[in-house]
Amino acid sequence: GVFLQEFVDERPWVHLDIAGPVAVEDQTGEFVKGATGFGVRTLLELLDSFDS
């Protein structure tokens, strides 16, 4: 994602790597069987921090 800095001039930017696991067959750590919703919790925590 670092190559993106070539296109944003001096603007602040962020690259979110959202290519996490789409689904798991068994419960693994925090993930339950099925769709993972990978990254959703992180984005919600980020948005919540703006309100603080």
PDB file of C-alpha atoms in Angstrom:
ATOM      1  CA  GLY A   1       0.000   0.000   0.000  1.00  0.00           C
ATOM      2  CA  VAL A   2       2.971   2.380   0.324  1.00  0.00           C
ATOM      3  CA  PHE A   3       2.836   3.087  -3.424  1.00  0.00           C
ATOM      4  CA  LEU A   4      -0.433   4.970  -2.782  1.00  0.00           C
ATOM      5  CA  GLN A   5       1.526   7.892  -1.328  1.00  0.00           C
ATOM      6  CA  GLU A   6       2.494   8.762  -4.900  1.00  0.00           C
ATOM      7  CA  PHE A   7      -1.124   9.763  -5.582  1.00  0.00           C
ATOM      8  CA  VAL A   8      -2.133  11.776  -2.507  1.00  0.00           C
ATOM      9  CA  ASP A   9       0.228  14.780  -2.682  1.00  0.00           C
ATOM     10  CA  GLU A  10       0.608  16.242   0.823  1.00  0.00           C
ATOM     11  CA  ARG A  11      -2.763  15.019   2.140  1.00  0.00           C
ATOM     12  CA  PRO A  12      -2.854  12.758   5.191  1.00  0.00           C
ATOM     13  CA  TRP A  13      -3.848   9.234   4.184  1.00  0.00           C
ATOM     14  CA  VAL A  14      -4.160   5.717   5.479  1.00  0.00           C
ATOM     15  CA  HIS A  15      -4.127   2.309   3.816  1.00  0.00           C
ATOM     16  CA  LEU A  16      -6.437  -0.304   5.327  1.00  0.00           C
ATOM     17  CA  ASP A  17      -5.470  -3.855   4.486  1.00  0.00           C
ATOM     18  CA  ILE A  18      -8.894  -5.486   4.433  1.00  0.00           C
ATOM     19  CA  ALA A  19      -7.853  -8.776   2.854  1.00  0.00           C
ATOM     20  CA  GLY A  20      -8.310 -10.832   6.000  1.00  0.00           C
ATOM     21  CA  PRO A  21      -9.959 -14.220   6.334  1.00  0.00           C
ATOM     22  CA  VAL A  22     -13.428 -14.161   4.748  1.00  0.00           C
ATOM     23  CA  ALA A  23     -14.770 -17.251   6.485  1.00  0.00           C
ATOM     24  CA  VAL A  24     -13.597 -19.968   8.839  1.00  0.00           C
ATOM     25  CA  GLU A  25     -14.850 -23.544   9.073  1.00  0.00           C
ATOM     26  CA  ASP A  26     -14.429 -23.859  12.856  1.00  0.00           C
ATOM     27  CA  GLN A  27     -14.232 -21.471  15.782  1.00  0.00           C
ATOM     28  CA  THR A  28     -10.709 -20.060  15.844  1.00  0.00           C
ATOM     29  CA  GLY A  29      -9.758 -17.544  18.524  1.00  0.00           C
ATOM     30  CA  GLU A  30     -12.198 -14.650  18.281  1.00  0.00           C
ATOM     31  CA  PHE A  31     -13.789 -15.945  15.076  1.00  0.00           C
ATOM     32  CA  VAL A  32     -16.851 -18.176  15.163  1.00  0.00           C
ATOM     33  CA  LYS A  33     -17.741 -20.571  12.356  1.00  0.00           C
ATOM     34  CA  GLY A  34     -18.815 -18.708   9.215  1.00  0.00           C
ATOM     35  CA  ALA A  35     -18.192 -15.156   8.014  1.00  0.00           C
ATOM     36  CA  THR A  36     -15.529 -13.338  10.034  1.00  0.00           C
ATOM     37  CA  GLY A  37     -16.402  -9.680   9.504  1.00  0.00           C
ATOM     38  CA  PHE A  38     -12.647  -9.161   9.488  1.00  0.00           C
ATOM     39  CA  GLY A  39     -11.692  -5.569  10.284  1.00  0.00           C
ATOM     40  CA  VAL A  40     -15.162  -4.410  11.351  1.00  0.00           C
ATOM     41  CA  ARG A  41     -14.310  -4.296  15.059  1.00  0.00           C
ATOM     42  CA  THR A  42     -11.158  -2.285  14.350  1.00  0.00           C
ATOM     43  CA  LEU A  43     -13.047   0.256  12.240  1.00  0.00           C
ATOM     44  CA  LEU A  44     -15.771   0.598  14.876  1.00  0.00           C
ATOM     45  CA  GLU A  45     -13.176   1.204  17.589  1.00  0.00           C
ATOM     46  CA  LEU A  46     -11.515   3.831  15.398  1.00  0.00           C
ATOM     47  CA  LEU A  47     -14.817   5.617  14.787  1.00  0.00           C
ATOM     48  CA  ASP A  48     -15.672   5.417  18.475  1.00  0.00           C
ATOM     49  CA  SER A  49     -12.328   7.028  19.347  1.00  0.00           C
ATOM     50  CA  PHE A  50     -13.279  10.107  17.295  1.00  0.00           C
ATOM     51  CA  ASP A  51     -16.246  10.610  19.603  1.00  0.00           C
ATOM     52  CA  SER A  52     -14.034  10.539  22.719  1.00  0.00           C
TER      53      SER A  52
END
